[in-house]
């Protein structure tokens, strides 16, 4: 009898121990609902039961729409309950929507219709609500430029008007969209950087340039993504066989620290070159700076009624520069140099034009060189015996007129420099 009781007590203790250990294991498993499920397998299981299991495992509230029906057959390993829920939704055309304190599961088509109806309702509400009006003062740009960019952000009822006199924008927009538009205007009205464009324009006779014996060359290295380094060189040699060269120069890339003035001085002091102009102009980023030296030539034209009208064409040296600041203080310049001359013809005025258009990237304070703008001029010179050639009438016997074609090259050095904000403010204050 006592032996039976002892065996019963031992059995009960064993069962208690097993239940305790199993319960502890379940409690530990429930403590981490984000732990992956080692093996998740369902065969033709009712979909609502599967969703209920995932809700219990993840400790979340899942609300299933009445129209969700069918069975599920899946076999997944090492997935979280959230991943399993998404896989079931994608596979069986269900939308899984996270709300504030629960998860909704409904057919994807119903959800799309719901979202469409919601957007339609919000649009109707915006059509009914009164417009809000604000006047925004533009500080660092022009109101006309800002308005063009803002119009794309406005709703169908919104309107933006520029007031050029006060450099302000009048905004009329629904209240719900007004903060977005105001934030966009604030970003567009950020202070623009200023760039000083310094140009040296030199005119050199082509023949005399050869006599100078200038050796234009550039060298450098290029490193590929694989680490291979290639040496690069390039040069253009003038006639270095002159018997009496003024000097020889070896010019590499004109980076920061090189003196362009020294190069110009060597050309000018030798008497072989002439500085046509040394203009400096400051512009803001992405705005064109224009330097023009020359004259305006009147040209007669006929309108549709046969009346004579006069238009003026700019002739001379024109340089258009549009700077843009890239990363690490690099400056991208869109350059459009032009050189033109004119002469009268029995049929009118003939304008000869040489121009180019290019983009170049230089470092802040570095120099870009533009050359090759060549003109051919007819030069008349009078040669004769001094004093005697100046005698009236008889002087013609002691002199003659010589005509020759002279080719002249225009060399332009363009140096962009970023103007610091504090320096720009001091300049504006002056």
Short mmCIF file of C-alpha atoms in Angstrom, two decimals:
data_model
loop_
_atom_site.label_atom_id
_atom_site.label_comp_id
_atom_site.label_asym_id
_atom_site.label_seq_id
_atom_site.Cartn_x
_atom_site.Cartn_y
_atom_site.Cartn_z
CA UNK A 1 0.00 0.00 0.00
CA UNK A 2 2.76 2.41 0.97
CA UNK A 3 4.66 1.44 -2.15
CA UNK A 4 1.69 2.38 -4.33
CA UNK A 5 1.34 5.75 -2.67
CA UNK A 6 5.04 6.37 -3.07
CA UNK A 7 4.89 5.59 -6.76
CA UNK A 8 1.86 7.88 -7.17
CA UNK A 9 3.62 10.74 -5.40
CA UNK A 10 6.71 10.27 -7.55
CA UNK A 11 4.55 10.31 -10.71
CA UNK A 12 2.78 13.47 -9.61
CA UNK A 13 6.11 15.17 -8.83
CA UNK A 14 7.44 14.16 -12.24
CA UNK A 15 4.36 15.53 -13.98
CA UNK A 16 4.61 18.76 -11.96
CA UNK A 17 8.25 19.13 -12.94
CA UNK A 18 7.48 18.55 -16.64
CA UNK A 19 4.60 21.05 -16.58
CA UNK A 20 6.79 23.60 -14.78
CA UNK A 21 9.64 23.26 -17.25
CA UNK A 22 7.30 23.36 -20.25
CA UNK A 23 5.48 26.40 -18.86
CA UNK A 24 8.76 28.15 -18.20
CA UNK A 25 9.87 27.45 -21.77
CA UNK A 26 6.62 28.83 -23.13
CA UNK A 27 6.90 31.90 -20.91
CA UNK A 28 10.44 32.54 -22.15
CA UNK A 29 9.31 32.09 -25.74
CA UNK A 30 6.47 34.58 -25.29
CA UNK A 31 8.83 37.13 -23.81
CA UNK A 32 10.45 37.63 -27.25
CA UNK A 33 7.73 37.79 -29.93
CA UNK A 34 10.25 39.12 -32.44
CA UNK A 35 12.29 35.92 -32.35
CA UNK A 36 12.09 34.04 -35.66
CA UNK A 37 9.77 31.05 -35.94
CA UNK A 38 11.91 28.03 -36.70
CA UNK A 39 9.28 26.12 -38.67
CA UNK A 40 5.93 27.58 -39.75
CA UNK A 41 3.83 25.16 -41.80
CA UNK A 42 0.14 25.20 -42.70
CA UNK A 43 -1.68 22.87 -45.10
CA UNK A 44 -5.05 24.16 -46.37
CA UNK A 45 -5.57 26.00 -43.10
CA UNK A 46 -8.40 28.51 -42.72
CA UNK A 47 -6.85 31.96 -43.25
CA UNK A 48 -8.53 33.53 -40.22
CA UNK A 49 -7.07 30.86 -37.95
CA UNK A 50 -3.59 31.50 -39.37
CA UNK A 51 -3.93 35.26 -38.79
CA UNK A 52 -5.14 34.60 -35.23
CA UNK A 53 -2.10 32.42 -34.56
CA UNK A 54 0.25 35.16 -35.79
CA UNK A 55 -1.56 37.75 -33.67
CA UNK A 56 -1.18 35.59 -30.56
CA UNK A 57 2.47 34.86 -31.30
CA UNK A 58 3.33 38.54 -31.89
CA UNK A 59 1.19 39.82 -29.04
CA UNK A 60 -0.64 42.29 -31.32
CA UNK A 61 -4.22 43.06 -32.23
CA UNK A 62 -5.20 42.01 -35.74
CA UNK A 63 -8.63 42.92 -37.13
CA UNK A 64 -9.66 40.87 -40.18
CA UNK A 65 -12.26 42.23 -42.62
CA UNK A 66 -15.38 40.07 -43.13
CA UNK A 67 -14.56 39.67 -46.82
CA UNK A 68 -11.26 37.90 -46.07
CA UNK A 69 -11.91 34.19 -46.71
CA UNK A 70 -10.10 31.13 -48.01
CA UNK A 71 -7.35 28.74 -47.00
CA UNK A 72 -3.60 29.07 -46.64
CA UNK A 73 -0.87 26.61 -47.56
CA UNK A 74 2.65 27.79 -46.64
CA UNK A 75 5.93 26.39 -45.37
CA UNK A 76 8.39 28.90 -43.95
CA UNK A 77 11.58 28.60 -41.90
CA UNK A 78 13.25 31.17 -39.65
CA UNK A 79 10.83 34.05 -40.23
CA UNK A 80 9.35 36.51 -37.78
CA UNK A 81 5.61 36.80 -37.37
CA UNK A 82 5.73 40.20 -39.13
CA UNK A 83 7.55 38.69 -42.14
CA UNK A 84 5.09 35.80 -42.27
CA UNK A 85 2.15 38.22 -42.18
CA UNK A 86 3.60 40.22 -45.07
CA UNK A 87 4.29 37.08 -47.12
CA UNK A 88 0.70 35.90 -46.64
CA UNK A 89 -0.64 39.33 -47.57
CA UNK A 90 1.47 39.57 -50.76
CA UNK A 91 0.63 36.00 -51.78
CA UNK A 92 -3.12 36.12 -51.23
CA UNK A 93 -3.78 39.73 -52.39
CA UNK A 94 -4.35 41.10 -48.91
CA UNK A 95 -3.49 44.59 -47.64
CA UNK A 96 -1.82 44.72 -44.22
CA UNK A 97 -2.40 48.23 -42.78
CA UNK A 98 -0.81 49.43 -39.53
CA UNK A 99 -3.15 51.61 -37.50
CA UNK A 100 -2.52 53.32 -34.15
CA UNK A 101 -3.01 50.28 -31.88
CA UNK A 102 -3.92 47.43 -34.22
CA UNK A 103 -3.32 45.91 -37.65
CA UNK A 104 -6.04 45.74 -40.30
CA UNK A 105 -6.13 42.95 -42.86
CA UNK A 106 -8.46 43.35 -45.83
CA UNK A 107 -8.48 42.54 -49.58
CA UNK A 108 -6.04 44.72 -51.51
CA UNK A 109 -8.69 45.84 -53.98
CA UNK A 110 -10.91 47.08 -51.14
CA UNK A 111 -7.99 48.98 -49.63
CA UNK A 112 -7.19 50.69 -52.95
CA UNK A 113 -10.81 51.80 -53.29
CA UNK A 114 -10.75 53.02 -49.69
CA UNK A 115 -7.62 55.11 -50.30
CA UNK A 116 -9.08 56.55 -53.50
CA UNK A 117 -12.28 57.53 -51.74
CA UNK A 118 -10.27 59.08 -48.90
CA UNK A 119 -8.23 61.20 -51.30
CA UNK A 120 -11.38 62.24 -53.11
CA UNK A 121 -12.97 63.25 -49.82
CA UNK A 122 -9.88 65.25 -48.79
CA UNK A 123 -9.88 67.01 -52.15
CA UNK A 124 -13.53 67.94 -51.75
CA UNK A 125 -12.77 69.27 -48.28
CA UNK A 126 -9.96 71.42 -49.66
CA UNK A 127 -12.30 72.79 -52.29
CA UNK A 128 -14.67 73.92 -49.56
CA UNK A 129 -12.24 75.38 -47.02
CA UNK A 130 -11.37 79.10 -47.32
CA UNK A 131 -8.00 80.10 -48.78
CA UNK A 132 -5.26 81.48 -46.58
CA UNK A 133 -3.32 84.54 -47.77
CA UNK A 134 0.27 85.38 -46.86
CA UNK A 135 2.77 87.96 -48.12
CA UNK A 136 6.35 86.66 -48.20
CA UNK A 137 9.23 89.12 -48.48
CA UNK A 138 12.06 87.85 -50.70
CA UNK A 139 15.51 88.83 -49.40
CA UNK A 140 18.14 87.07 -51.53
CA UNK A 141 16.55 86.71 -54.94
CA UNK A 142 13.88 88.24 -57.14
CA UNK A 143 10.21 87.53 -56.57
CA UNK A 144 9.68 86.88 -60.28
CA UNK A 145 12.18 83.98 -60.25
CA UNK A 146 10.77 82.46 -57.05
CA UNK A 147 7.15 82.57 -58.30
CA UNK A 148 7.98 80.41 -61.32
CA UNK A 149 9.37 77.67 -59.08
CA UNK A 150 6.59 77.89 -56.45
CA UNK A 151 3.68 77.51 -58.87
CA UNK A 152 4.36 73.81 -59.32
CA UNK A 153 3.76 73.17 -55.59
CA UNK A 154 0.39 74.92 -55.33
CA UNK A 155 -2.92 73.09 -55.22
CA UNK A 156 -5.55 73.55 -57.93
CA UNK A 157 -6.99 76.52 -56.02
CA UNK A 158 -3.64 78.01 -55.00
CA UNK A 159 -2.21 81.14 -56.57
CA UNK A 160 1.14 82.95 -56.36
CA UNK A 161 1.63 86.53 -57.52
CA UNK A 162 4.87 88.48 -57.70
CA UNK A 163 5.03 92.11 -56.57
CA UNK A 164 8.19 93.48 -58.20
CA UNK A 165 7.98 96.82 -56.41
CA UNK A 166 8.37 95.33 -52.93
CA UNK A 167 10.10 92.13 -54.15
CA UNK A 168 7.45 90.06 -52.40
CA UNK A 169 5.23 87.09 -53.21
CA UNK A 170 1.51 87.07 -52.45
CA UNK A 171 0.44 83.49 -51.69
CA UNK A 172 -3.17 82.27 -51.66
CA UNK A 173 -3.40 78.62 -50.71
CA UNK A 174 -5.44 76.11 -48.71
CA UNK A 175 -4.25 76.06 -45.06
CA UNK A 176 -3.20 72.39 -45.19
CA UNK A 177 -0.68 73.04 -47.99
CA UNK A 178 0.51 76.48 -46.91
CA UNK A 179 3.35 75.26 -44.57
CA UNK A 180 4.84 73.17 -47.37
CA UNK A 181 4.84 76.11 -49.78
CA UNK A 182 6.35 78.48 -47.19
CA UNK A 183 9.14 76.02 -46.39
CA UNK A 184 9.89 75.67 -50.11
CA UNK A 185 10.06 79.46 -50.55
CA UNK A 186 12.43 79.72 -47.57
CA UNK A 187 14.82 77.19 -49.12
CA UNK A 188 14.75 78.90 -52.51
CA UNK A 189 15.46 82.29 -50.91
CA UNK A 190 18.72 81.15 -49.34
CA UNK A 191 21.68 83.56 -49.81
CA UNK A 192 23.33 83.05 -53.19
CA UNK A 193 27.09 82.90 -53.43
CA UNK A 194 28.87 85.59 -55.40
CA UNK A 195 31.74 85.01 -57.81
CA UNK A 196 34.20 87.63 -59.04
CA UNK A 197 35.18 87.19 -62.68
CA UNK A 198 38.58 88.72 -63.50
CA UNK A 199 39.65 88.79 -67.14
CA UNK A 200 42.88 89.73 -68.87
CA UNK A 201 42.40 90.33 -72.60
CA UNK A 202 45.63 90.54 -74.61
CA UNK A 203 46.08 91.12 -78.32
CA UNK A 204 49.22 89.67 -79.90
CA UNK A 205 50.37 89.63 -83.50
CA UNK A 206 50.56 86.06 -84.77
CA UNK A 207 53.99 86.64 -86.32
CA UNK A 208 55.33 88.25 -83.19
CA UNK A 209 53.87 85.44 -81.08
CA UNK A 210 56.03 83.00 -83.05
CA UNK A 211 59.02 85.25 -82.50
CA UNK A 212 58.42 85.10 -78.77
CA UNK A 213 58.94 81.34 -78.98
CA UNK A 214 56.32 80.55 -76.31
CA UNK A 215 56.00 76.86 -75.49
CA UNK A 216 52.46 76.16 -74.25
CA UNK A 217 52.35 72.82 -72.45
CA UNK A 218 50.43 70.96 -69.78
CA UNK A 219 51.14 67.77 -67.87
CA UNK A 220 49.55 65.67 -65.18
CA UNK A 221 48.56 62.19 -64.10
CA UNK A 222 45.35 60.20 -64.26
CA UNK A 223 44.63 57.44 -61.74
CA UNK A 224 42.05 54.82 -62.70
CA UNK A 225 39.68 53.11 -60.27
CA UNK A 226 42.01 50.08 -60.24
CA UNK A 227 44.94 52.22 -59.09
CA UNK A 228 46.87 52.38 -62.38
CA UNK A 229 48.55 55.77 -62.92
CA UNK A 230 48.95 57.23 -66.42
CA UNK A 231 51.14 60.24 -67.21
CA UNK A 232 49.53 62.85 -69.48
CA UNK A 233 51.25 65.61 -71.42
CA UNK A 234 50.24 67.96 -74.17
CA UNK A 235 51.89 70.97 -75.78
CA UNK A 236 51.68 73.47 -78.61
CA UNK A 237 55.02 74.87 -79.75
CA UNK A 238 55.49 78.14 -81.55
CA UNK A 239 58.46 78.61 -83.87
CA UNK A 240 61.36 77.98 -81.50
CA UNK A 241 63.95 78.46 -84.24
CA UNK A 242 63.98 82.25 -84.06
CA UNK A 243 67.46 83.75 -84.08
CA UNK A 244 66.72 86.34 -81.43
CA UNK A 245 64.03 85.02 -79.12
CA UNK A 246 62.72 87.38 -76.48
CA UNK A 247 62.36 84.54 -74.00
CA UNK A 248 61.16 81.00 -73.51
CA UNK A 249 58.39 80.03 -71.10
CA UNK A 250 57.20 76.68 -69.83
CA UNK A 251 53.65 77.01 -68.52
CA UNK A 252 51.85 74.18 -66.74
CA UNK A 253 48.22 74.24 -65.62
CA UNK A 254 47.41 77.61 -64.12
CA UNK A 255 46.29 76.47 -60.69
CA UNK A 256 46.10 78.52 -57.52
CA UNK A 257 49.49 80.03 -56.71
CA UNK A 258 50.60 80.73 -60.29
CA UNK A 259 50.79 84.37 -61.31
CA UNK A 260 48.96 85.20 -64.53
CA UNK A 261 50.18 88.79 -64.23
CA UNK A 262 53.75 87.59 -64.71
CA UNK A 263 52.83 85.95 -68.01
CA UNK A 264 50.99 89.03 -69.19
CA UNK A 265 53.85 91.30 -68.14
CA UNK A 266 56.33 89.22 -70.15
CA UNK A 267 54.23 89.69 -73.28
CA UNK A 268 53.60 93.39 -72.76
CA UNK A 269 57.10 94.41 -71.68
CA UNK A 270 58.59 92.74 -74.73
CA UNK A 271 56.47 94.99 -76.93
CA UNK A 272 54.92 91.97 -78.62
CA UNK A 273 51.53 92.18 -76.97
CA UNK A 274 48.97 94.77 -75.94
CA UNK A 275 46.55 94.57 -73.03
CA UNK A 276 43.21 95.38 -74.58
CA UNK A 277 41.34 95.41 -71.26
CA UNK A 278 41.45 94.09 -67.72
CA UNK A 279 37.79 94.04 -66.65
CA UNK A 280 36.49 92.64 -63.36
CA UNK A 281 32.86 91.91 -62.66
CA UNK A 282 31.00 90.19 -59.82
CA UNK A 283 27.93 88.03 -60.38
CA UNK A 284 25.88 85.59 -58.34
CA UNK A 285 25.98 81.87 -58.94
CA UNK A 286 24.16 80.61 -62.06
CA UNK A 287 23.68 84.16 -63.38
CA UNK A 288 25.41 85.25 -66.55
CA UNK A 289 28.12 87.93 -66.42
CA UNK A 290 28.71 89.83 -69.65
CA UNK A 291 31.80 91.82 -70.63
CA UNK A 292 31.61 93.78 -73.89
CA UNK A 293 34.22 96.05 -75.43
CA UNK A 294 33.67 97.59 -78.81
CA UNK A 295 30.97 99.61 -80.50
CA UNK A 296 27.44 99.41 -81.84
CA UNK A 297 27.20 99.53 -85.61
CA UNK A 298 24.03 101.01 -87.15
CA UNK A 299 22.46 98.75 -89.77
CA UNK A 300 19.64 99.85 -92.04
CA UNK A 301 16.77 97.46 -92.59
CA UNK A 302 13.34 97.57 -94.21
CA UNK A 303 10.18 96.65 -92.36
CA UNK A 304 7.11 95.02 -93.93
CA UNK A 305 5.75 98.42 -95.00
CA UNK A 306 8.98 99.29 -96.81
CA UNK A 307 10.10 101.86 -94.26
CA UNK A 308 13.76 102.14 -93.35
CA UNK A 309 14.57 101.11 -89.77
CA UNK A 310 17.93 101.23 -88.05
CA UNK A 311 19.11 98.52 -85.67
CA UNK A 312 22.39 98.43 -83.78
CA UNK A 313 24.66 95.39 -83.70
CA UNK A 314 27.35 95.02 -81.04
CA UNK A 315 30.79 94.57 -82.58
CA UNK A 316 34.06 94.01 -80.76
CA UNK A 317 35.14 91.64 -78.01
CA UNK A 318 32.34 90.04 -75.99
CA UNK A 319 32.75 87.53 -73.16
CA UNK A 320 29.77 85.84 -71.52
CA UNK A 321 30.48 83.80 -68.38
CA UNK A 322 27.95 81.80 -66.33
CA UNK A 323 29.59 80.36 -63.18
CA UNK A 324 28.32 77.48 -61.08
CA UNK A 325 29.93 76.29 -57.83
CA UNK A 326 30.33 72.52 -57.61
CA UNK A 327 31.61 70.40 -54.73
CA UNK A 328 34.86 71.31 -52.94
CA UNK A 329 34.98 74.88 -54.28
CA UNK A 330 35.28 73.80 -57.91
CA UNK A 331 33.77 76.30 -60.36
CA UNK A 332 32.07 75.22 -63.57
CA UNK A 333 32.09 78.07 -66.10
CA UNK A 334 29.97 78.23 -69.24
CA UNK A 335 32.09 80.44 -71.52
CA UNK A 336 30.97 82.16 -74.72
CA UNK A 337 33.77 84.38 -76.10
CA UNK A 338 33.17 86.33 -79.30
CA UNK A 339 35.29 88.64 -81.41
CA UNK A 340 33.83 90.50 -84.36
CA UNK A 341 34.85 93.21 -86.83
CA UNK A 342 32.96 95.10 -89.49
CA UNK A 343 33.57 96.80 -92.80
CA UNK A 344 31.39 98.76 -95.16
CA UNK A 345 30.29 97.19 -98.40
CA UNK A 346 28.30 98.57 -101.33
CA UNK A 347 25.44 96.36 -100.20
CA UNK A 348 25.65 97.38 -96.55
CA UNK A 349 27.73 96.41 -93.56
CA UNK A 350 29.61 93.12 -93.38
CA UNK A 351 30.25 91.77 -89.87
CA UNK A 352 32.88 89.09 -89.45
CA UNK A 353 32.45 87.07 -86.25
CA UNK A 354 34.61 84.51 -84.47
CA UNK A 355 33.00 82.82 -81.46
CA UNK A 356 33.17 79.72 -79.35
CA UNK A 357 31.13 78.06 -76.60
CA UNK A 358 32.43 75.65 -74.00
CA UNK A 359 32.25 74.46 -70.39
CA UNK A 360 35.32 74.25 -68.18
CA UNK A 361 35.90 73.36 -64.52
CA UNK A 362 38.62 75.16 -62.54
CA UNK A 363 39.52 75.45 -58.89
CA UNK A 364 38.66 78.56 -56.91
CA UNK A 365 41.15 81.24 -57.96
CA UNK A 366 42.53 79.24 -60.91
CA UNK A 367 42.66 80.51 -64.47
CA UNK A 368 41.15 79.30 -67.72
CA UNK A 369 42.83 80.37 -70.96
CA UNK A 370 40.94 81.05 -74.17
CA UNK A 371 42.88 81.53 -77.40
CA UNK A 372 42.43 81.15 -81.12
CA UNK A 373 40.21 84.19 -81.74
CA UNK A 374 42.14 85.43 -84.78
CA UNK A 375 41.39 88.34 -87.10
CA UNK A 376 43.05 89.35 -90.38
CA UNK A 377 43.43 93.11 -90.80
CA UNK A 378 44.66 95.07 -93.80
CA UNK A 379 47.37 97.48 -92.64
CA UNK A 380 48.43 100.47 -94.78
CA UNK A 381 51.86 101.87 -93.92
CA UNK A 382 53.72 104.75 -95.52
CA UNK A 383 57.45 104.23 -96.17
CA UNK A 384 59.82 106.93 -97.47
CA UNK A 385 62.83 109.18 -96.98
CA UNK A 386 62.54 111.20 -93.81
CA UNK A 387 61.79 114.91 -94.26
CA UNK A 388 61.75 114.66 -98.06
CA UNK A 389 58.63 112.49 -98.07
CA UNK A 390 56.75 115.22 -96.23
CA UNK A 391 57.35 117.92 -98.88
CA UNK A 392 54.04 118.83 -100.56
CA UNK A 393 53.65 117.42 -104.09
CA UNK A 394 57.34 116.52 -104.45
CA UNK A 395 57.15 114.24 -101.43
CA UNK A 396 55.39 111.59 -103.51
CA UNK A 397 58.65 110.95 -105.32
CA UNK A 398 60.34 109.96 -102.05
CA UNK A 399 57.71 107.67 -100.53
CA UNK A 400 55.40 104.78 -101.26
CA UNK A 401 52.43 103.13 -99.60
CA UNK A 402 52.72 99.53 -98.48
CA UNK A 403 49.72 97.27 -97.91
CA UNK A 404 49.97 94.06 -95.94
CA UNK A 405 47.72 91.56 -94.22
CA UNK A 406 48.32 91.23 -90.49
CA UNK A 407 46.96 88.37 -88.41
CA UNK A 408 46.30 89.14 -84.75
CA UNK A 409 45.39 86.69 -81.98
CA UNK A 410 43.27 87.45 -78.93
CA UNK A 411 44.21 85.61 -75.72
CA UNK A 412 41.78 85.77 -72.78
CA UNK A 413 42.67 84.74 -69.22
CA UNK A 414 39.55 84.19 -67.07
CA UNK A 415 39.98 83.80 -63.29
CA UNK A 416 36.86 83.11 -61.14
CA UNK A 417 37.08 83.70 -57.38
CA UNK A 418 34.38 82.88 -54.84
CA UNK A 419 33.51 85.95 -52.76
CA UNK A 420 33.17 85.03 -49.10
CA UNK A 421 29.89 86.00 -47.42
CA UNK A 422 31.43 88.44 -44.93
CA UNK A 423 33.43 90.15 -47.69
CA UNK A 424 30.33 90.37 -49.90
CA UNK A 425 28.37 91.97 -47.05
CA UNK A 426 31.11 94.55 -46.47
CA UNK A 427 31.19 95.34 -50.17
CA UNK A 428 27.43 95.76 -50.27
CA UNK A 429 27.60 98.03 -47.22
CA UNK A 430 30.11 100.31 -48.90
#
